[in-house]
PDB file of C-alpha atoms and ligand atoms in Angstrom:
ATOM      1  CA  UNK P   1      -0.228   0.457   0.104  1.00  0.00           C
ATOM      2  CA  UNK P   2       0.969   3.377  -0.213  1.00  0.00           C
ATOM      3  CA  UNK P   3       2.187   5.023   2.667  1.00  0.00           C
ATOM      4  CA  UNK P   4       3.949   8.357   3.717  1.00  0.00           C
ATOM      5  CA  UNK P   5       8.195   7.920   3.380  1.00  0.00           C
ATOM      6  CA  UNK P   6       8.443   9.440   6.992  1.00  0.00           C
ATOM      7  CA  UNK P   7       6.262   5.903   8.466  1.00  0.00           C
ATOM      8  CA  UNK P   8       8.359   3.816   6.686  1.00  0.00           C
ATOM      9  CA  UNK P   9      11.496   5.883   7.561  1.00  0.00           C
ATOM     10  CA  UNK P  10      10.651   5.892  11.199  1.00  0.00           C
ATOM     11  CA  UNK P  11      10.250   2.063  11.443  1.00  0.00           C
ATOM     12  CA  UNK P  12      14.090   1.592   9.977  1.00  0.00           C
ATOM     13  CA  UNK P  13      15.386   4.487  12.300  1.00  0.00           C
ATOM     14  CA  UNK P  14      13.498   2.540  15.412  1.00  0.00           C
ATOM     15  CA  UNK P  15      15.264  -0.449  14.155  1.00  0.00           C
ATOM     16  CA  UNK P  16      18.066   0.330  12.667  1.00  0.00           C
ATOM     17  CA  UNK P  17      17.857  -1.172   9.116  1.00  0.00           C
ATOM     18  CA  UNK P  18      17.892   0.454   5.756  1.00  0.00           C
ATOM     19  CA  UNK P  19      15.134   1.083   2.865  1.00  0.00           C
ATOM     20  CA  UNK P  20      16.095   0.683  -1.281  1.00  0.00           C
ATOM     21  CA  UNK P  21      15.147   4.230  -2.919  1.00  0.00           C
ATOM     22  CA  UNK P  22      14.865   3.526  -6.157  1.00  0.00           C
ATOM     23  CA  UNK P  23      14.639   5.449  -9.151  1.00  0.00           C
ATOM     24  CA  UNK P  24      12.330   4.126 -11.090  1.00  0.00           C
ATOM     25  CA  UNK P  25      11.930   5.222 -14.498  1.00  0.00           C
ATOM     26  CA  UNK P  26       8.764   3.435 -15.973  1.00  0.00           C
ATOM     27  CA  UNK P  27       6.319   0.546 -14.872  1.00  0.00           C
ATOM     28  CA  UNK P  28       9.078  -1.912 -15.833  1.00  0.00           C
ATOM     29  CA  UNK P  29      11.108  -0.367 -13.113  1.00  0.00           C
ATOM     30  CA  UNK P  30       7.925   0.439 -10.825  1.00  0.00           C
ATOM     31  CA  UNK P  31       6.828  -2.785 -10.684  1.00  0.00           C
ATOM     32  CA  UNK P  32      10.127  -4.484 -10.680  1.00  0.00           C
ATOM     33  CA  UNK P  33      10.813  -2.502  -7.316  1.00  0.00           C
ATOM     34  CA  UNK P  34       7.220  -3.357  -5.576  1.00  0.00           C
ATOM     35  CA  UNK P  35       6.914  -6.957  -6.451  1.00  0.00           C
ATOM     36  CA  UNK P  36      10.588  -7.659  -5.548  1.00  0.00           C
ATOM     37  CA  UNK P  37       9.316  -5.362  -1.765  1.00  0.00           C
ATOM     38  CA  UNK P  38       6.259  -7.565  -1.698  1.00  0.00           C
ATOM     39  CA  UNK P  39       8.619 -10.845  -2.080  1.00  0.00           C
ATOM     40  CA  UNK P  40      10.821 -10.044   0.520  1.00  0.00           C
ATOM     41  CA  UNK P  41       8.301  -8.798   2.941  1.00  0.00           C
ATOM     42  CA  UNK P  42       9.897  -5.218   2.884  1.00  0.00           C
ATOM     43  CA  UNK P  43       9.119  -2.094   2.421  1.00  0.00           C
ATOM     44  CA  UNK P  44      10.144   0.151  -0.723  1.00  0.00           C
ATOM     45  CA  UNK P  45      10.751   3.719  -1.961  1.00  0.00           C
ATOM     46  CA  UNK P  46       9.846   4.277  -5.732  1.00  0.00           C
ATOM     47  CA  UNK P  47      11.282   7.584  -6.824  1.00  0.00           C
ATOM     48  CA  UNK P  48      12.675   9.504  -9.555  1.00  0.00           C
ATOM     49  CA  UNK P  49      14.190  13.433 -10.318  1.00  0.00           C
ATOM     50  CA  UNK P  50      13.230  16.279 -12.256  1.00  0.00           C
ATOM     51  CA  UNK P  51      15.496  15.465 -14.777  1.00  0.00           C
ATOM     52  CA  UNK P  52      14.344  12.392 -15.031  1.00  0.00           C
ATOM     53  CA  UNK P  53      10.210  13.210 -14.764  1.00  0.00           C
ATOM     54  CA  UNK P  54      11.005  15.881 -17.720  1.00  0.00           C
ATOM     55  CA  UNK P  55      12.619  13.267 -19.899  1.00  0.00           C
ATOM     56  CA  UNK P  56      10.517  10.040 -19.051  1.00  0.00           C
ATOM     57  CA  UNK P  57       9.686   9.473 -16.067  1.00  0.00           C
ATOM     58  CA  UNK P  58       6.242  11.998 -16.922  1.00  0.00           C
ATOM     59  CA  UNK P  59       4.606  12.476 -13.416  1.00  0.00           C
ATOM     60  CA  UNK P  60       1.240  12.327 -14.218  1.00  0.00           C
ATOM     61  CA  UNK P  61       1.761   9.142 -15.821  1.00  0.00           C
ATOM     62  CA  UNK P  62       3.595   7.360 -13.364  1.00  0.00           C
ATOM     63  CA  UNK P  63       1.830   8.380 -10.629  1.00  0.00           C
ATOM     64  CA  UNK P  64      -1.671   6.615 -11.317  1.00  0.00           C
ATOM     65  CA  UNK P  65       0.859   3.490 -12.104  1.00  0.00           C
ATOM     66  CA  UNK P  66       2.533   3.585  -9.494  1.00  0.00           C
ATOM     67  CA  UNK P  67      -0.472   4.136  -7.099  1.00  0.00           C
ATOM     68  CA  UNK P  68      -2.340   1.095  -8.356  1.00  0.00           C
ATOM     69  CA  UNK P  69       0.931  -1.272  -7.813  1.00  0.00           C
ATOM     70  CA  UNK P  70       1.148   0.056  -4.689  1.00  0.00           C
ATOM     71  CA  UNK P  71      -2.202  -0.702  -3.673  1.00  0.00           C
ATOM     72  CA  UNK P  72      -1.865  -4.135  -5.058  1.00  0.00           C
ATOM     73  CA  UNK P  73       0.769  -5.465  -2.270  1.00  0.00           C
ATOM     74  CA  UNK P  74       0.361  -5.410   1.417  1.00  0.00           C
ATOM     75  CA  UNK P  75       3.807  -3.972   2.204  1.00  0.00           C
ATOM     76  CA  UNK P  76       4.874  -0.503   2.474  1.00  0.00           C
ATOM     77  CA  UNK P  77       5.487   1.951  -0.586  1.00  0.00           C
ATOM     78  CA  UNK P  78       6.561   5.139  -0.870  1.00  0.00           C
ATOM     79  CA  UNK P  79       6.356   7.441  -3.645  1.00  0.00           C
ATOM     80  CA  UNK P  80       9.132  10.355  -3.404  1.00  0.00           C
ATOM     81  CA  UNK P  81      10.372  13.078  -5.487  1.00  0.00           C
ATOM     82  CA  UNK P  82      14.115  12.737  -5.768  1.00  0.00           C
ATOM     83  CA  UNK P  83      16.316  16.729  -5.912  1.00  0.00           C
ATOM     84  CA  UNK P  84      13.460  18.567  -6.190  1.00  0.00           C
ATOM     85  CA  UNK P  85      14.467  22.252  -6.846  1.00  0.00           C
ATOM     86  CA  UNK P  86      11.726  23.725  -8.203  1.00  0.00           C
ATOM     87  CA  UNK P  87       8.607  24.911  -6.160  1.00  0.00           C
ATOM     88  CA  UNK P  88       6.213  24.698  -8.559  1.00  0.00           C
ATOM     89  CA  UNK P  89       7.309  20.820  -9.353  1.00  0.00           C
ATOM     90  CA  UNK P  90       7.361  20.046  -6.008  1.00  0.00           C
ATOM     91  CA  UNK P  91       3.990  22.049  -5.295  1.00  0.00           C
ATOM     92  CA  UNK P  92       2.904  19.586  -8.484  1.00  0.00           C
ATOM     93  CA  UNK P  93       4.049  16.143  -6.787  1.00  0.00           C
ATOM     94  CA  UNK P  94       2.452  17.113  -3.670  1.00  0.00           C
ATOM     95  CA  UNK P  95      -0.715  18.287  -5.171  1.00  0.00           C
ATOM     96  CA  UNK P  96      -0.286  14.438  -7.115  1.00  0.00           C
ATOM     97  CA  UNK P  97      -0.073  12.580  -4.280  1.00  0.00           C
ATOM     98  CA  UNK P  98       3.468  11.950  -3.552  1.00  0.00           C
ATOM     99  CA  UNK P  99       4.403  10.741   0.060  1.00  0.00           C
ATOM    100  CA  UNK P 100       7.269  12.332   0.015  1.00  0.00           C
ATOM    101  CA  UNK P 101       9.257  15.078  -1.694  1.00  0.00           C
ATOM    102  CA  UNK P 102      12.955  15.705  -1.310  1.00  0.00           C
ATOM    103  CA  UNK P 103      14.362  19.759  -1.340  1.00  0.00           C
ATOM    104  CA  UNK P 104      17.735  20.113  -2.562  1.00  0.00           C
ATOM    105  CA  UNK P 105      19.365  23.010  -1.185  1.00  0.00           C
ATOM    106  CA  UNK P 106      22.574  21.286  -1.153  1.00  0.00           C
ATOM    107  CA  UNK P 107      24.042  23.798  -3.776  1.00  0.00           C
ATOM    108  CA  UNK P 108      22.525  26.679  -1.605  1.00  0.00           C
ATOM    109  CA  UNK P 109      23.967  28.830   1.655  1.00  0.00           C
ATOM    110  CA  UNK P 110      23.096  27.120   4.582  1.00  0.00           C
ATOM    111  CA  UNK P 111      20.975  30.373   5.741  1.00  0.00           C
ATOM    112  CA  UNK P 112      19.172  29.695   2.237  1.00  0.00           C
ATOM    113  CA  UNK P 113      19.000  26.315   2.541  1.00  0.00           C
ATOM    114  CA  UNK P 114      17.107  26.612   5.817  1.00  0.00           C
ATOM    115  CA  UNK P 115      14.789  29.241   4.773  1.00  0.00           C
ATOM    116  CA  UNK P 116      13.673  27.274   0.954  1.00  0.00           C
ATOM    117  CA  UNK P 117      13.863  24.051   2.992  1.00  0.00           C
ATOM    118  CA  UNK P 118      11.379  25.089   5.798  1.00  0.00           C
ATOM    119  CA  UNK P 119       8.806  26.638   3.004  1.00  0.00           C
ATOM    120  CA  UNK P 120       8.317  23.176   1.424  1.00  0.00           C
ATOM    121  CA  UNK P 121       8.113  21.503   4.704  1.00  0.00           C
ATOM    122  CA  UNK P 122       5.238  23.767   5.943  1.00  0.00           C
ATOM    123  CA  UNK P 123       3.322  23.633   2.415  1.00  0.00           C
ATOM    124  CA  UNK P 124       4.036  19.993   2.365  1.00  0.00           C
ATOM    125  CA  UNK P 125       3.049  18.926   5.945  1.00  0.00           C
ATOM    126  CA  UNK P 126      -0.147  20.637   5.503  1.00  0.00           C
ATOM    127  CA  UNK P 127      -0.821  17.571   2.895  1.00  0.00           C
ATOM    128  CA  UNK P 128       0.602  14.818   4.765  1.00  0.00           C
ATOM    129  CA  UNK P 129       3.686  14.766   2.628  1.00  0.00           C
ATOM    130  CA  UNK P 130       7.005  14.057   4.217  1.00  0.00           C
ATOM    131  CA  UNK P 131       9.925  16.421   3.114  1.00  0.00           C
ATOM    132  CA  UNK P 132      13.646  15.302   2.994  1.00  0.00           C
ATOM    133  CA  UNK P 133      16.395  17.596   3.449  1.00  0.00           C
ATOM    134  CA  UNK P 134      20.088  18.053   2.207  1.00  0.00           C
ATOM    135  CA  UNK P 135      22.882  19.631   4.353  1.00  0.00           C
ATOM    136  CA  UNK P 136      26.449  19.195   3.028  1.00  0.00           C
ATOM    137  CA  UNK P 137      26.312  17.854  -0.538  1.00  0.00           C
ATOM    138  CA  UNK P 138      26.885  15.041  -2.594  1.00  0.00           C
ATOM    139  CA  UNK P 139      28.730  15.489  -5.885  1.00  0.00           C
ATOM    140  CA  UNK P 140      29.012  13.105  -8.453  1.00  0.00           C
ATOM    141  CA  UNK P 141      31.277  10.299  -8.819  1.00  0.00           C
ATOM    142  CA  UNK P 142      33.251  10.854 -12.477  1.00  0.00           C
ATOM    143  CA  UNK P 143      35.040  13.720 -10.600  1.00  0.00           C
ATOM    144  CA  UNK P 144      34.448  12.525  -6.535  1.00  0.00           C
ATOM    145  CA  UNK P 145      37.162  13.356  -4.213  1.00  0.00           C
ATOM    146  CA  UNK P 146      36.382  11.876  -0.906  1.00  0.00           C
ATOM    147  CA  UNK P 147      39.504  13.749   0.486  1.00  0.00           C
ATOM    148  CA  UNK P 148      37.493  17.119   0.268  1.00  0.00           C
ATOM    149  CA  UNK P 149      35.505  16.937   3.330  1.00  0.00           C
ATOM    150  CA  UNK P 150      34.718  20.767   3.237  1.00  0.00           C
ATOM    151  CA  UNK P 151      31.482  18.964   1.758  1.00  0.00           C
ATOM    152  CA  UNK P 152      30.702  16.608   4.753  1.00  0.00           C
ATOM    153  CA  UNK P 153      27.942  17.033   6.428  1.00  0.00           C
ATOM    154  CA  UNK P 154      28.780  18.708   9.937  1.00  0.00           C
ATOM    155  CA  UNK P 155      26.728  18.087  12.932  1.00  0.00           C
ATOM    156  CA  UNK P 156      26.239  20.878  14.577  1.00  0.00           C
ATOM    157  CA  UNK P 157      25.039  22.670  11.370  1.00  0.00           C
ATOM    158  CA  UNK P 158      22.966  19.456  11.311  1.00  0.00           C
ATOM    159  CA  UNK P 159      20.919  20.103  14.356  1.00  0.00           C
ATOM    160  CA  UNK P 160      20.472  23.310  13.542  1.00  0.00           C
ATOM    161  CA  UNK P 161      19.245  22.656  10.169  1.00  0.00           C
ATOM    162  CA  UNK P 162      16.938  20.039  11.259  1.00  0.00           C
ATOM    163  CA  UNK P 163      15.573  21.926  13.850  1.00  0.00           C
ATOM    164  CA  UNK P 164      14.637  24.937  12.047  1.00  0.00           C
ATOM    165  CA  UNK P 165      12.795  23.255   8.782  1.00  0.00           C
ATOM    166  CA  UNK P 166      11.065  20.490  10.731  1.00  0.00           C
ATOM    167  CA  UNK P 167      12.651  17.881   7.924  1.00  0.00           C
ATOM    168  CA  UNK P 168      11.934  14.232   8.514  1.00  0.00           C
ATOM    169  CA  UNK P 169      15.087  12.309   7.221  1.00  0.00           C
ATOM    170  CA  UNK P 170      18.344  14.357   6.270  1.00  0.00           C
ATOM    171  CA  UNK P 171      20.546  13.417   3.373  1.00  0.00           C
ATOM    172  CA  UNK P 172      24.067  13.377   4.760  1.00  0.00           C
ATOM    173  CA  UNK P 173      27.750  13.708   2.876  1.00  0.00           C
ATOM    174  CA  UNK P 174      29.680  11.091   4.166  1.00  0.00           C
ATOM    175  CA  UNK P 175      31.848  10.664   1.248  1.00  0.00           C
ATOM    176  CA  UNK P 176      29.530   8.813  -1.489  1.00  0.00           C
ATOM    177  CA  UNK P 177      28.643  10.769  -4.777  1.00  0.00           C
ATOM    178  CA  UNK P 178      25.810   9.955  -7.654  1.00  0.00           C
ATOM    179  CA  UNK P 179      26.969   7.943 -10.560  1.00  0.00           C
ATOM    180  CA  UNK P 180      29.668   5.166 -11.428  1.00  0.00           C
ATOM    181  CA  UNK P 181      33.037   5.300 -10.322  1.00  0.00           C
ATOM    182  CA  UNK P 182      36.100   5.247 -11.758  1.00  0.00           C
ATOM    183  CA  UNK P 183      37.048   1.863 -13.103  1.00  0.00           C
ATOM    184  CA  UNK P 184      38.311  -0.058  -9.445  1.00  0.00           C
ATOM    185  CA  UNK P 185      37.558   2.622  -6.806  1.00  0.00           C
ATOM    186  CA  UNK P 186      35.430   1.795  -3.905  1.00  0.00           C
ATOM    187  CA  UNK P 187      34.378   5.096  -1.989  1.00  0.00           C
ATOM    188  CA  UNK P 188      35.950   5.455   1.634  1.00  0.00           C
ATOM    189  CA  UNK P 189      32.816   6.360   3.910  1.00  0.00           C
ATOM    190  CA  UNK P 190      33.280   8.996   7.100  1.00  0.00           C
ATOM    191  CA  UNK P 191      31.962   6.574   9.419  1.00  0.00           C
ATOM    192  CA  UNK P 192      32.507   8.566  12.549  1.00  0.00           C
ATOM    193  CA  UNK P 193      31.175  11.592  11.206  1.00  0.00           C
ATOM    194  CA  UNK P 194      28.112   9.281  10.440  1.00  0.00           C
ATOM    195  CA  UNK P 195      27.630   8.137  14.311  1.00  0.00           C
ATOM    196  CA  UNK P 196      28.423  11.327  15.183  1.00  0.00           C
ATOM    197  CA  UNK P 197      25.455  12.701  12.742  1.00  0.00           C
ATOM    198  CA  UNK P 198      23.236  10.062  14.397  1.00  0.00           C
ATOM    199  CA  UNK P 199      23.625  10.687  18.054  1.00  0.00           C
ATOM    200  CA  UNK P 200      23.133  14.139  17.598  1.00  0.00           C
ATOM    201  CA  UNK P 201      19.810  13.969  15.233  1.00  0.00           C
ATOM    202  CA  UNK P 202      18.435  10.504  16.165  1.00  0.00           C
ATOM    203  CA  UNK P 203      16.512  10.411  12.892  1.00  0.00           C
ATOM    204  CA  UNK P 204      16.033   8.899   9.448  1.00  0.00           C
ATOM    205  CA  UNK P 205      19.631   9.517   7.730  1.00  0.00           C
ATOM    206  CA  UNK P 206      19.491   9.077   3.963  1.00  0.00           C
ATOM    207  CA  UNK P 207      22.874   7.849   1.554  1.00  0.00           C
ATOM    208  CA  UNK P 208      22.600   9.257  -1.468  1.00  0.00           C
ATOM    209  CA  UNK P 209      24.871   8.374  -4.388  1.00  0.00           C
ATOM    210  CA  UNK P 210      23.971   4.262  -3.021  1.00  0.00           C
ATOM    211  CA  UNK P 211      25.369   2.429  -6.140  1.00  0.00           C
ATOM    212  CA  UNK P 212      28.666   1.256  -6.700  1.00  0.00           C
ATOM    213  CA  UNK P 213      29.495   1.736  -2.848  1.00  0.00           C
ATOM    214  CA  UNK P 214      30.168  -1.849  -2.232  1.00  0.00           C
ATOM    215  CA  UNK P 215      28.227  -4.672   0.066  1.00  0.00           C
ATOM    216  CA  UNK P 216      30.651  -3.785   3.090  1.00  0.00           C
ATOM    217  CA  UNK P 217      30.359   0.010   3.463  1.00  0.00           C
ATOM    218  CA  UNK P 218      26.878  -0.524   2.787  1.00  0.00           C
ATOM    219  CA  UNK P 219      26.489  -2.884   5.718  1.00  0.00           C
ATOM    220  CA  UNK P 220      28.706  -0.429   7.992  1.00  0.00           C
ATOM    221  CA  UNK P 221      26.502   2.676   6.785  1.00  0.00           C
ATOM    222  CA  UNK P 222      23.165   0.932   8.226  1.00  0.00           C
ATOM    223  CA  UNK P 223      25.024   0.004  11.589  1.00  0.00           C
ATOM    224  CA  UNK P 224      26.093   3.609  11.721  1.00  0.00           C
ATOM    225  CA  UNK P 225      22.593   4.660  11.282  1.00  0.00           C
ATOM    226  CA  UNK P 226      21.549   5.031   7.444  1.00  0.00           C
ATOM    227  CA  UNK P 227      18.449   4.313   7.027  1.00  0.00           C
ATOM    228  CA  UNK P 228      17.290   5.439   3.039  1.00  0.00           C
ATOM    229  CA  UNK P 229      19.612   4.338   0.190  1.00  0.00           C
ATOM    230  CA  UNK P 230      19.261   6.229  -2.909  1.00  0.00           C
ATOM    231  CA  UNK P 231      19.673   3.679  -5.914  1.00  0.00           C
ATOM    232  CA  UNK P 232      20.052   4.609  -9.502  1.00  0.00           C
ATOM    233  CA  UNK P 233      22.832   3.760 -11.472  1.00  0.00           C
ATOM    234  CA  UNK P 234      23.205   0.304 -10.541  1.00  0.00           C
ATOM    235  CA  UNK P 235      19.292  -0.458 -11.139  1.00  0.00           C
ATOM    236  CA  UNK P 236      19.801   0.972 -14.290  1.00  0.00           C
ATOM    237  CA  UNK P 237      22.617  -1.157 -15.277  1.00  0.00           C
ATOM    238  CA  UNK P 238      20.582  -4.150 -13.950  1.00  0.00           C
ATOM    239  CA  UNK P 239      18.340  -3.794 -16.202  1.00  0.00           C
ATOM    240  CA  UNK P 240      20.853  -2.824 -19.399  1.00  0.00           C
ATOM    241  CA  UNK P 241      22.881  -5.999 -18.415  1.00  0.00           C
ATOM    242  CA  UNK P 242      19.740  -8.643 -18.122  1.00  0.00           C
ATOM    243  CA  UNK P 243      18.727  -6.962 -21.704  1.00  0.00           C
ATOM    244  CA  UNK P 244      22.501  -7.511 -23.630  1.00  0.00           C
ATOM    245  CA  UNK P 245      22.087 -11.205 -21.486  1.00  0.00           C
ATOM    246  CA  UNK P 246      19.129 -11.954 -23.664  1.00  0.00           C
ATOM    247  CA  UNK P 247      19.848 -10.655 -26.219  1.00  0.00           C
ATOM    248  CA  UNK P 248      23.440 -12.114 -26.826  1.00  0.00           C
ATOM    249  CA  UNK P 249      21.432 -15.799 -26.544  1.00  0.00           C
ATOM    250  CA  UNK P 250      18.706 -14.560 -28.902  1.00  0.00           C
ATOM    251  CA  UNK P 251      19.236 -11.615 -31.053  1.00  0.00           C
ATOM    252  CA  UNK P 252      16.230 -11.821 -32.590  1.00  0.00           C
ATOM    253  CA  UNK P 253      14.026 -11.285 -29.214  1.00  0.00           C
ATOM    254  CA  UNK P 254      11.627  -8.939 -29.311  1.00  0.00           C
ATOM    255  CA  UNK P 255      11.245  -5.453 -27.369  1.00  0.00           C
ATOM    256  CA  UNK P 256       8.211  -7.030 -24.940  1.00  0.00           C
ATOM    257  CA  UNK P 257      11.137  -9.623 -24.401  1.00  0.00           C
ATOM    258  CA  UNK P 258      14.053  -7.007 -23.911  1.00  0.00           C
ATOM    259  CA  UNK P 259      11.505  -5.537 -21.850  1.00  0.00           C
ATOM    260  CA  UNK P 260      10.729  -8.126 -19.424  1.00  0.00           C
ATOM    261  CA  UNK P 261      14.396  -9.212 -19.179  1.00  0.00           C
ATOM    262  CA  UNK P 262      14.775  -5.797 -17.812  1.00  0.00           C
ATOM    263  CA  UNK P 263      12.505  -5.760 -15.438  1.00  0.00           C
ATOM    264  CA  UNK P 264      13.638  -9.664 -14.332  1.00  0.00           C
ATOM    265  CA  UNK P 265      16.644  -8.806 -14.021  1.00  0.00           C
ATOM    266  CA  UNK P 266      16.177  -5.482 -11.752  1.00  0.00           C
ATOM    267  CA  UNK P 267      14.018  -7.356  -9.575  1.00  0.00           C
ATOM    268  CA  UNK P 268      16.029  -9.984  -8.762  1.00  0.00           C
ATOM    269  CA  UNK P 269      18.555  -6.937  -7.957  1.00  0.00           C
ATOM    270  CA  UNK P 270      16.475  -5.632  -5.894  1.00  0.00           C
ATOM    271  CA  UNK P 271      15.644  -8.630  -4.143  1.00  0.00           C
ATOM    272  CA  UNK P 272      19.671  -9.250  -3.107  1.00  0.00           C
ATOM    273  CA  UNK P 273      19.621  -5.616  -2.149  1.00  0.00           C
ATOM    274  CA  UNK P 274      16.947  -5.761   0.540  1.00  0.00           C
ATOM    275  CA  UNK P 275      18.431  -8.360   1.765  1.00  0.00           C
ATOM    276  CA  UNK P 276      22.046  -6.798   2.330  1.00  0.00           C
ATOM    277  CA  UNK P 277      20.488  -3.281   3.898  1.00  0.00           C
ATOM    278  CA  UNK P 278      18.178  -5.538   6.299  1.00  0.00           C
ATOM    279  CA  UNK P 279      15.063  -5.123   5.018  1.00  0.00           C
ATOM    280  CA  UNK P 280      13.778  -8.051   4.070  1.00  0.00           C
ATOM    281  CA  UNK P 281      11.651 -10.227   6.321  1.00  0.00           C
ATOM    282  CA  UNK P 282      10.028  -6.948   8.002  1.00  0.00           C
ATOM    283  CA  UNK P 283       6.765  -6.965   6.700  1.00  0.00           C
ATOM    284  CA  UNK P 284       5.952 -10.808   7.348  1.00  0.00           C
ATOM    285  CA  UNK P 285       2.562 -10.752   6.697  1.00  0.00           C
ATOM    286  CA  UNK P 286       2.080 -14.326   5.919  1.00  0.00           C
ATOM    287  CA  UNK P 287       3.226 -15.179   9.497  1.00  0.00           C
ATOM    288  CA  UNK P 288       1.268 -12.536  11.502  1.00  0.00           C
ATOM    289  CA  UNK P 289      -1.938 -13.301   9.864  1.00  0.00           C
ATOM    290  CA  UNK P 290      -1.865 -17.083   9.750  1.00  0.00           C
ATOM    291  CA  UNK P 291      -0.660 -16.355  13.693  1.00  0.00           C
ATOM    292  CA  UNK P 292      -4.233 -14.521  14.507  1.00  0.00           C
ATOM    293  CA  UNK P 293      -6.049 -17.708  12.854  1.00  0.00           C
ATOM    294  CA  UNK P 294      -4.935 -20.032  14.974  1.00  0.00           C
TER     295      UNK P 294
HETATM  296  P1  LIG N 301      23.356   6.821  -8.024  1.00  0.00           P
HETATM  297  O1  LIG N 301      22.735   6.532  -9.038  1.00  0.00           O
HETATM  298  O2  LIG N 301      25.038   6.960  -7.853  1.00  0.00           O
HETATM  299  O3  LIG N 301      23.003   5.203  -7.301  1.00  0.00           O
HETATM  300  O4  LIG N 301      22.415   7.741  -7.018  1.00  0.00           O
HETATM  301  C1  LIG N 301      21.465   7.658  -7.053  1.00  0.00           C
HETATM  302  C2  LIG N 301      21.123   8.996  -6.297  1.00  0.00           C
HETATM  303  O5  LIG N 301      21.387   9.359  -4.738  1.00  0.00           O
HETATM  304  C3  LIG N 301      19.830   9.873  -6.646  1.00  0.00           C
HETATM  305  O6  LIG N 301      19.128  10.697  -5.537  1.00  0.00           O
END
């Protein structure tokens, strides 16, 4: 069912596990994620950003599809606007029934980021929609330099930021970056800072740039207090590789079969991911219901 992202992340925060937020730009990706969640008894967050919405995943088309898919399953599904910056796009998503919006003010000054994030929070909360903010800046993996700590999230400022904006989840910069890292590179994350942030804030924390982080980093990040992991590049790659694999077997395959292969590949990727980040098995309704009928 479609629920608020806040509700999903509050449970993850309480029980120290991570929830996958997959950028899903079409029906195949959304269905792969939601059905994987149902099979794994896990929550999931489906999201896309303004650029993806403009190019391909148009909100007015995606929203009814995701709502329909979410309502068919008995696990929590949230729909999030990723990296919102434009107030009109954010308002449009809130009005359409997105259950969370992210306001990305990470390129702004601290003061301006607080000001604009607070406006979004005030508006979204009135419509029952939760808000993710970002402090510090998560850059791009192609030119990432994880020794440049100036852009990492400062715990003292984070406390002030959360207090003044009223956000429900905070995206933190601790060493990951968006996109594919140069070949062979695994980012070095600042776990000490993460623990400081978690103990100062005790609220849901978000890791952007989940792709290419490596299993060990993911497990440690969750142990340190990350509750939402954004994944785009690796999910796209899972779909692409699944298509290439079936094409290699049979190059005469038609478009529908390619789409089906991509969906199956992404679903399998998501299911594995849910086991790593600890969200699998959190909503074992089968057992709960069965116990109730005994
Ligand atoms: P990746 O493409 O690196 O997984 O980043 C996704 C993301 O953080 C979306 O906000």
